mmCIF file of C-alpha atoms in Angstrom:
data_model
loop_
_atom_site.group_PDB
_atom_site.id
_atom_site.type_symbol
_atom_site.label_atom_id
_atom_site.label_comp_id
_atom_site.label_asym_id
_atom_site.label_seq_id
_atom_site.Cartn_x
_atom_site.Cartn_y
_atom_site.Cartn_z
ATOM 1 C CA MET A 1 197.426 104.595 107.970
ATOM 2 C CA ASP A 2 197.447 102.109 105.088
ATOM 3 C CA VAL A 3 197.011 103.417 101.548
ATOM 4 C CA MET A 4 194.299 102.061 99.229
ATOM 5 C CA THR A 5 194.853 102.748 95.536
ATOM 6 C CA HIS A 6 192.116 103.099 92.932
ATOM 7 C CA SER A 7 192.187 103.252 89.141
ATOM 8 C CA SER A 8 189.546 103.048 86.422
ATOM 9 C CA THR A 9 191.671 100.990 84.023
ATOM 10 C CA PHE A 10 188.641 98.709 83.633
ATOM 11 C CA LEU A 11 187.199 101.421 81.356
ATOM 12 C CA LEU A 12 190.071 100.858 78.916
ATOM 13 C CA PRO A 13 190.064 98.107 76.266
ATOM 14 C CA GLY A 14 192.252 95.063 76.890
ATOM 15 C CA ASN A 15 193.393 93.407 80.086
ATOM 16 C CA ASP A 16 195.845 95.104 82.416
ATOM 17 C CA HIS A 17 198.228 92.196 82.950
ATOM 18 C CA GLY A 18 200.318 94.280 85.335
ATOM 19 C CA SER A 19 197.401 94.721 87.695
ATOM 20 C CA SER A 20 196.740 92.408 90.637
ATOM 21 C CA VAL A 21 193.036 93.277 90.620
ATOM 22 C CA THR A 22 190.552 90.522 89.749
ATOM 23 C CA TYR A 23 187.298 91.791 88.255
ATOM 24 C CA ALA A 24 183.793 90.364 88.285
ATOM 25 C CA LEU A 25 180.785 91.893 86.563
ATOM 26 C CA VAL A 26 177.164 92.389 87.629
ATOM 27 C CA VAL A 27 174.528 93.769 85.239
ATOM 28 C CA LEU A 28 171.397 95.418 86.642
ATOM 29 C CA ASN A 29 168.141 96.556 85.078
ATOM 30 C CA GLN A 30 168.935 99.993 83.682
ATOM 31 C CA ARG A 31 170.235 101.096 80.285
ATOM 32 C CA LEU A 32 173.545 99.422 79.509
ATOM 33 C CA PRO A 33 176.552 101.747 79.395
ATOM 34 C CA ARG A 34 178.069 101.940 75.923
ATOM 35 C CA PHE A 35 181.317 100.485 77.340
ATOM 36 C CA THR A 36 179.650 97.335 78.729
ATOM 37 C CA PRO A 37 181.568 95.046 76.291
ATOM 38 C CA ILE A 38 184.835 96.341 77.782
ATOM 39 C CA LEU A 39 183.599 95.583 81.307
ATOM 40 C CA TRP A 40 182.482 92.143 80.100
ATOM 41 C CA ASP A 41 185.976 91.322 78.889
ATOM 42 C CA HIS A 42 187.435 92.196 82.288
ATOM 43 C CA GLY A 43 185.018 90.005 84.253
ATOM 44 C CA SER A 44 186.937 86.790 84.883
ATOM 45 C CA VAL A 45 188.635 84.957 87.752
ATOM 46 C CA SER A 46 191.568 82.545 87.378
ATOM 47 C CA LEU A 47 191.747 79.521 89.656
ATOM 48 C CA MET A 48 193.096 75.973 89.634
ATOM 49 C CA ALA A 49 190.598 73.150 89.337
ATOM 50 C CA PHE A 50 190.596 69.381 88.792
ATOM 51 C CA SER A 51 188.147 68.530 86.034
ATOM 52 C CA PHE A 52 186.841 65.663 84.010
ATOM 53 C CA PHE A 53 187.070 66.584 80.360
ATOM 54 C CA ALA A 54 183.767 65.154 79.182
ATOM 55 C CA ASN A 55 181.936 66.631 82.148
ATOM 56 C CA CYS A 56 182.870 70.090 80.896
ATOM 57 C CA LEU A 57 180.759 69.427 77.804
ATOM 58 C CA PRO A 58 177.038 70.024 77.550
ATOM 59 C CA PRO A 59 174.963 66.875 76.881
ATOM 60 C CA CYS A 60 174.503 67.731 73.205
ATOM 61 C CA MET A 61 178.285 67.586 72.591
ATOM 62 C CA ARG A 62 178.914 64.552 74.816
ATOM 63 C CA GLU A 63 176.578 62.522 72.611
ATOM 64 C CA ARG A 64 177.702 64.076 69.347
ATOM 65 C CA ASP A 65 181.462 63.713 69.841
ATOM 66 C CA LYS A 66 181.522 60.461 71.899
ATOM 67 C CA VAL A 67 184.110 61.946 74.241
ATOM 68 C CA PHE A 68 185.801 59.744 76.853
ATOM 69 C CA SER A 69 186.241 61.105 80.387
ATOM 70 C CA PHE A 70 189.641 61.674 81.932
ATOM 71 C CA GLY A 71 190.816 63.871 84.772
ATOM 72 C CA PHE A 72 193.413 66.642 84.700
ATOM 73 C CA TRP A 73 194.527 69.756 86.542
ATOM 74 C CA ARG A 74 194.047 72.953 84.627
ATOM 75 C CA CYS A 75 194.108 76.692 85.158
ATOM 76 C CA VAL A 76 190.556 77.826 84.609
ATOM 77 C CA THR A 77 189.614 81.368 83.734
ATOM 78 C CA ALA A 78 186.197 81.153 85.316
ATOM 79 C CA GLN A 79 183.786 83.722 83.992
ATOM 80 C CA VAL A 80 181.994 85.722 86.684
ATOM 81 C CA ARG A 81 179.390 87.723 84.823
ATOM 82 C CA VAL A 82 176.229 87.772 86.864
ATOM 83 C CA CYS A 83 172.973 89.311 85.711
ATOM 84 C CA ALA A 84 170.165 90.287 87.997
ATOM 85 C CA ASP A 85 167.037 88.868 86.386
ATOM 86 C CA GLY A 86 166.052 92.237 84.890
ATOM 87 C CA GLY A 87 169.661 92.764 83.796
ATOM 88 C CA ALA A 88 169.396 89.656 81.615
ATOM 89 C CA ASN A 89 166.661 91.403 79.641
ATOM 90 C CA ARG A 90 169.008 94.359 79.120
ATOM 91 C CA VAL A 91 171.861 92.166 77.888
ATOM 92 C CA PHE A 92 169.520 90.313 75.526
ATOM 93 C CA ASP A 93 167.910 93.490 74.135
ATOM 94 C CA GLU A 94 170.663 96.089 74.232
ATOM 95 C CA MET A 95 173.988 94.309 73.729
ATOM 96 C CA PRO A 96 173.230 93.705 70.006
ATOM 97 C CA LEU A 97 172.579 97.439 69.641
ATOM 98 C CA LEU A 98 176.200 98.084 70.615
ATOM 99 C CA PHE A 99 177.303 95.986 67.614
ATOM 100 C CA PRO A 100 175.014 97.214 64.798
ATOM 101 C CA ARG A 101 177.089 95.495 62.083
ATOM 102 C CA ASP A 102 176.966 92.075 63.756
ATOM 103 C CA ASP A 103 174.223 89.494 63.721
ATOM 104 C CA ALA A 104 172.124 89.888 66.880
ATOM 105 C CA LEU A 105 172.075 86.152 67.590
ATOM 106 C CA ASP A 106 175.850 85.956 67.338
ATOM 107 C CA VAL A 107 176.197 88.865 69.785
ATOM 108 C CA ARG A 108 173.846 87.131 72.243
ATOM 109 C CA HIS A 109 175.973 83.994 72.043
ATOM 110 C CA ARG A 110 179.178 85.973 72.651
ATOM 111 C CA TYR A 111 177.742 87.878 75.598
ATOM 112 C CA LYS A 112 175.985 85.147 77.547
ATOM 113 C CA PRO A 113 175.548 85.685 81.303
ATOM 114 C CA ASP A 114 177.162 82.983 83.394
ATOM 115 C CA ILE A 115 174.604 83.361 86.176
ATOM 116 C CA ILE A 116 171.128 84.895 86.337
ATOM 117 C CA LYS A 117 170.270 85.564 89.961
ATOM 118 C CA GLY A 118 167.452 87.374 91.724
ATOM 119 C CA ASP A 119 163.823 87.118 92.688
ATOM 120 C CA MET A 120 162.919 86.389 89.029
ATOM 121 C CA ASP A 121 160.082 88.915 88.904
ATOM 122 C CA SER A 122 161.505 90.898 85.978
ATOM 123 C CA ILE A 123 163.016 88.476 83.470
ATOM 124 C CA ARG A 124 160.943 87.749 80.372
ATOM 125 C CA THR A 125 160.123 84.147 79.556
ATOM 126 C CA GLU A 126 161.768 84.221 76.115
ATOM 127 C CA VAL A 127 164.979 85.624 77.602
ATOM 128 C CA LEU A 128 165.096 82.987 80.330
ATOM 129 C CA ASP A 129 164.447 80.209 77.811
ATOM 130 C CA PHE A 130 167.121 81.504 75.426
ATOM 131 C CA TYR A 131 169.928 81.599 77.982
ATOM 132 C CA THR A 132 169.081 78.408 79.874
ATOM 133 C CA ASN A 133 168.814 76.354 76.662
ATOM 134 C CA LEU A 134 171.876 77.839 74.977
ATOM 135 C CA CYS A 135 174.297 75.206 73.737
ATOM 136 C CA ASP A 136 177.311 76.396 71.797
ATOM 137 C CA GLN A 137 178.190 74.001 68.955
ATOM 138 C CA SER A 138 181.872 74.971 68.942
ATOM 139 C CA ASN A 139 184.197 72.257 67.682
ATOM 140 C CA LEU A 140 185.933 70.033 70.184
ATOM 141 C CA ALA A 141 189.364 71.582 69.651
ATOM 142 C CA GLN A 142 188.145 74.796 71.302
ATOM 143 C CA ILE A 143 186.959 73.115 74.488
ATOM 144 C CA PHE A 144 189.852 74.251 76.663
ATOM 145 C CA VAL A 145 189.356 77.934 75.943
ATOM 146 C CA ARG A 146 185.596 78.029 75.535
ATOM 147 C CA ALA A 147 184.290 75.509 78.078
ATOM 148 C CA SER A 148 182.454 78.154 80.072
ATOM 149 C CA LYS A 149 180.575 79.313 76.967
ATOM 150 C CA MET A 150 179.243 75.890 76.020
ATOM 151 C CA GLN A 151 176.695 75.509 78.765
ATOM 152 C CA GLY A 152 173.398 77.203 79.326
ATOM 153 C CA THR A 153 173.278 79.988 81.855
ATOM 154 C CA LYS A 154 172.817 78.888 85.461
ATOM 155 C CA VAL A 155 169.701 80.365 87.080
ATOM 156 C CA VAL A 156 169.468 80.934 90.834
ATOM 157 C CA ASP A 157 165.928 81.762 91.953
ATOM 158 C CA GLU A 158 165.931 83.607 95.277
ATOM 159 C CA SER A 159 162.335 84.763 95.228
ATOM 160 C CA HIS A 160 162.021 83.487 98.805
ATOM 161 C CA ASP A 161 164.359 86.285 99.958
ATOM 162 C CA GLN A 162 162.579 89.632 99.868
ATOM 163 C CA ASP A 163 164.830 91.294 102.447
ATOM 164 C CA THR A 164 167.816 91.866 100.146
ATOM 165 C CA THR A 165 168.117 93.483 96.721
ATOM 166 C CA ASP A 166 169.204 91.736 93.531
ATOM 167 C CA LEU A 167 172.561 93.512 93.729
ATOM 168 C CA HIS A 168 173.063 92.280 97.298
ATOM 169 C CA LYS A 169 172.307 88.716 96.142
ATOM 170 C CA CYS A 170 174.730 88.989 93.207
ATOM 171 C CA VAL A 171 177.569 90.412 95.309
ATOM 172 C CA ALA A 172 177.119 87.683 97.931
ATOM 173 C CA TYR A 173 177.261 85.046 95.187
ATOM 174 C CA ILE A 174 180.480 86.444 93.714
ATOM 175 C CA ARG A 175 182.177 86.604 97.114
ATOM 176 C CA ASP A 176 181.412 82.905 97.607
ATOM 177 C CA PHE A 177 182.234 81.900 94.025
ATOM 178 C CA ALA A 178 185.965 81.377 94.591
ATOM 179 C CA PRO A 179 186.502 80.910 98.343
ATOM 180 C CA ASN A 180 190.308 80.779 97.969
ATOM 181 C CA LEU A 181 190.479 84.058 96.056
ATOM 182 C CA ASP A 182 192.189 86.941 97.829
ATOM 183 C CA LYS A 183 189.176 89.182 98.409
ATOM 184 C CA SER A 184 191.412 92.214 98.892
ATOM 185 C CA ASN A 185 192.162 92.011 95.144
ATOM 186 C CA LEU A 186 188.543 91.470 94.090
ATOM 187 C CA CYS A 187 186.692 94.341 92.397
ATOM 188 C CA ILE A 188 183.034 93.972 91.418
ATOM 189 C CA LEU A 189 181.935 96.167 88.517
ATOM 190 C CA VAL A 190 178.197 96.893 88.482
ATOM 191 C CA ALA A 191 176.912 98.028 85.089
ATOM 192 C CA ALA A 192 173.533 99.749 84.711
ATOM 193 C CA ALA A 193 173.518 100.530 88.426
ATOM 194 C CA LEU A 194 172.316 104.140 88.174
ATOM 195 C CA GLY A 195 169.342 105.826 86.571
ATOM 196 C CA GLY A 196 165.638 105.130 86.853
ATOM 197 C CA ARG A 197 163.991 105.068 90.263
ATOM 198 C CA PHE A 198 165.862 106.873 93.033
ATOM 199 C CA ASP A 199 164.978 104.231 95.654
ATOM 200 C CA HIS A 200 166.750 101.636 93.482
ATOM 201 C CA GLU A 201 169.818 103.880 93.276
ATOM 202 C CA ALA A 202 169.759 104.394 97.052
ATOM 203 C CA ALA A 203 169.511 100.631 97.578
ATOM 204 C CA ASN A 204 172.533 100.077 95.315
ATOM 205 C CA ILE A 205 174.525 102.673 97.249
ATOM 206 C CA ASN A 206 173.492 100.937 100.465
ATOM 207 C CA VAL A 207 175.132 97.741 99.146
ATOM 208 C CA LEU A 208 178.457 99.611 99.038
ATOM 209 C CA TYR A 209 178.117 100.096 102.798
ATOM 210 C CA ARG A 210 176.796 96.578 103.480
ATOM 211 C CA PHE A 211 179.904 95.129 101.776
ATOM 212 C CA SER A 212 182.307 97.894 102.785
ATOM 213 C CA THR A 213 185.355 95.583 102.776
ATOM 214 C CA THR A 214 184.728 94.620 99.125
ATOM 215 C CA ARG A 215 185.553 96.941 96.254
ATOM 216 C CA ILE A 216 182.297 97.565 94.377
ATOM 217 C CA ILE A 217 181.961 100.164 91.621
ATOM 218 C CA LEU A 218 178.551 101.373 90.436
ATOM 219 C CA LEU A 219 178.559 102.438 86.776
ATOM 220 C CA SER A 220 176.275 104.233 84.376
ATOM 221 C CA ASP A 221 176.910 105.827 80.995
ATOM 222 C CA ASP A 222 177.621 109.133 82.759
ATOM 223 C CA CYS A 223 179.527 108.422 85.964
ATOM 224 C CA LEU A 224 180.837 105.917 88.471
ATOM 225 C CA ILE A 225 180.551 105.714 92.273
ATOM 226 C CA TYR A 226 182.491 103.785 94.888
ATOM 227 C CA LEU A 227 183.132 103.875 98.615
ATOM 228 C CA LEU A 228 186.266 105.294 100.234
ATOM 229 C CA PRO A 229 186.425 103.607 103.672
ATOM 230 C CA ARG A 230 187.678 105.805 106.487
ATOM 231 C CA THR A 231 190.066 103.016 107.525
ATOM 232 C CA HIS A 232 192.476 103.977 104.716
ATOM 233 C CA ARG A 233 194.115 106.928 103.041
ATOM 234 C CA HIS A 234 193.162 106.833 99.367
ATOM 235 C CA GLU A 235 195.102 107.444 96.167
ATOM 236 C CA ILE A 236 192.873 107.753 93.105
ATOM 237 C CA HIS A 237 194.733 107.506 89.799
ATOM 238 C CA ILE A 238 192.744 109.351 87.155
ATOM 239 C CA GLN A 239 192.373 107.861 83.663
ATOM 240 C CA SER A 240 191.960 111.241 82.009
ATOM 241 C CA SER A 241 191.210 109.797 78.561
ATOM 242 C CA VAL A 242 187.949 108.258 79.801
ATOM 243 C CA GLU A 243 186.944 109.985 83.048
ATOM 244 C CA GLY A 244 186.666 113.420 84.633
ATOM 245 C CA PRO A 245 187.007 116.225 85.177
ATOM 246 C CA HIS A 246 183.799 116.579 87.256
ATOM 247 C CA CYS A 247 183.858 114.747 90.570
ATOM 248 C CA GLY A 248 182.461 114.754 94.077
ATOM 249 C CA LEU A 249 183.031 113.515 97.633
ATOM 250 C CA ILE A 250 179.823 112.811 99.525
ATOM 251 C CA PRO A 251 179.334 111.698 103.142
ATOM 252 C CA ILE A 252 176.277 109.482 103.633
ATOM 253 C CA GLY A 253 175.020 108.173 106.950
ATOM 254 C CA MET A 254 177.265 110.324 109.102
ATOM 255 C CA ALA A 255 179.084 113.629 108.922
ATOM 256 C CA SER A 256 182.750 113.836 108.050
ATOM 257 C CA VAL A 257 184.343 115.792 110.881
ATOM 258 C CA GLY A 258 187.449 116.311 108.788
ATOM 259 C CA THR A 259 188.338 115.566 105.157
ATOM 260 C CA THR A 260 191.598 116.506 103.460
ATOM 261 C CA THR A 261 192.254 116.191 99.715
ATOM 262 C CA LYS A 262 194.994 116.980 97.238
ATOM 263 C CA GLY A 263 194.612 117.252 93.463
ATOM 264 C CA LEU A 264 191.173 118.872 93.225
ATOM 265 C CA GLN A 265 190.419 122.376 92.001
ATOM 266 C CA TRP A 266 188.740 123.043 95.347
ATOM 267 C CA ASP A 267 190.776 121.006 97.800
ATOM 268 C CA LEU A 268 189.518 120.324 101.313
ATOM 269 C CA THR A 269 191.720 120.887 104.353
ATOM 270 C CA ASN A 270 190.400 119.086 107.420
ATOM 271 C CA THR A 271 186.986 120.278 106.237
ATOM 272 C CA GLU A 272 183.740 119.219 107.870
ATOM 273 C CA MET A 273 181.078 117.905 105.481
ATOM 274 C CA ARG A 274 177.494 116.910 106.193
ATOM 275 C CA PHE A 275 174.083 116.972 104.574
ATOM 276 C CA GLY A 276 172.419 120.256 105.416
ATOM 277 C CA ASP A 277 175.807 121.979 105.178
ATOM 278 C CA LEU A 278 178.859 121.674 102.900
ATOM 279 C CA VAL A 279 179.095 118.706 100.531
ATOM 280 C CA SER A 280 181.836 118.593 97.875
ATOM 281 C CA THR A 281 179.945 118.309 94.584
ATOM 282 C CA SER A 282 180.747 119.696 91.115
ATOM 283 C CA ASN A 283 184.445 119.680 91.976
ATOM 284 C CA LEU A 284 187.125 119.184 89.303
ATOM 285 C CA VAL A 285 190.171 116.939 89.144
ATOM 286 C CA GLN A 286 193.358 118.874 88.445
ATOM 287 C CA GLY A 287 195.961 116.165 87.984
ATOM 288 C CA GLU A 288 196.563 112.460 87.456
ATOM 289 C CA LYS A 289 196.379 111.563 91.158
ATOM 290 C CA ILE A 290 193.915 112.545 93.877
ATOM 291 C CA THR A 291 194.543 111.824 97.557
ATOM 292 C CA VAL A 292 191.735 111.658 100.112
ATOM 293 C CA GLN A 293 191.739 111.126 103.858
ATOM 294 C CA SER A 294 188.594 111.437 105.950
ATOM 295 C CA SER A 295 187.212 110.742 109.413
ATOM 296 C CA SER A 296 184.185 108.996 107.849
ATOM 297 C CA ASP A 297 183.366 106.849 104.867
ATOM 298 C CA LEU A 298 182.844 108.888 101.706
ATOM 299 C CA LEU A 299 181.392 108.216 98.294
ATOM 300 C CA TRP A 300 183.697 109.128 95.412
ATOM 301 C CA THR A 301 182.044 109.915 92.097
ATOM 302 C CA ILE A 302 183.563 111.048 88.820
ATOM 303 C CA SER A 303 182.096 111.691 85.381
ATOM 304 C CA ILE A 304 182.751 109.314 82.478
ATOM 305 C CA LYS A 305 183.591 110.917 79.158
ATOM 306 C CA LYS A 306 181.577 110.376 75.986
ATOM 307 C CA VAL A 307 184.358 108.897 73.887
#
């Protein structure tokens, strides 16, 4: 059986250049985790694109700088930071609170969603107007490194679709964003995914199962959750400085006839788990690596430390 490895290095500042994982970020409509700026910095995809220089500029700079168009190949670090419409309110309101010494307007410019997507029933008018009309007046010399920040946020109104959640819509958009990207290396981080109404939490967990071949991690200030597909044996590398020790393995939708773990205080040995009987909650990690193998898909959850 193939091994799938997992690590929460996305909770650590800086980019892990040794990692092959490509991160994208989705923000939902719950309280932002205090580490959201770290997640934001991880949320980018690199791809090759042929571009026309002047077409990268917003209209205000095309007119101001009288730039001539020419084509070139370039390696683009395309930002993939998608807000559900209610999540845009959270970024607008709460991101400045994470930088109390900085000017709020400057913070909102630095942390601009690239896409706002959803049924548009939650976003406030002043938030929508701010992001769609945003035009960074950076000088022309910075165009190559800041092109993605110099345009207003793209808005995708999917109010016609009431059969899928905002998270479902955002995940589908990211999967289609870079069609040539190796999806096996894609990991979608979902901030503000937990808390509030339980039916919203259940719907977000359901998205993990709807997109079971895509790595999706639900995050709150207190914990994270992701799916361990039964098609693989799993190695979970614990980042003990930022996560643990409390953890759990939870079967949803079907019983696990047999689950075996190594590295937990209360390891399982071909143990059956089901709702109405044994479920492994309030367990503790004991080392730097946990291994899990199960006959059914399981949810892995681990606490996030208040550091």
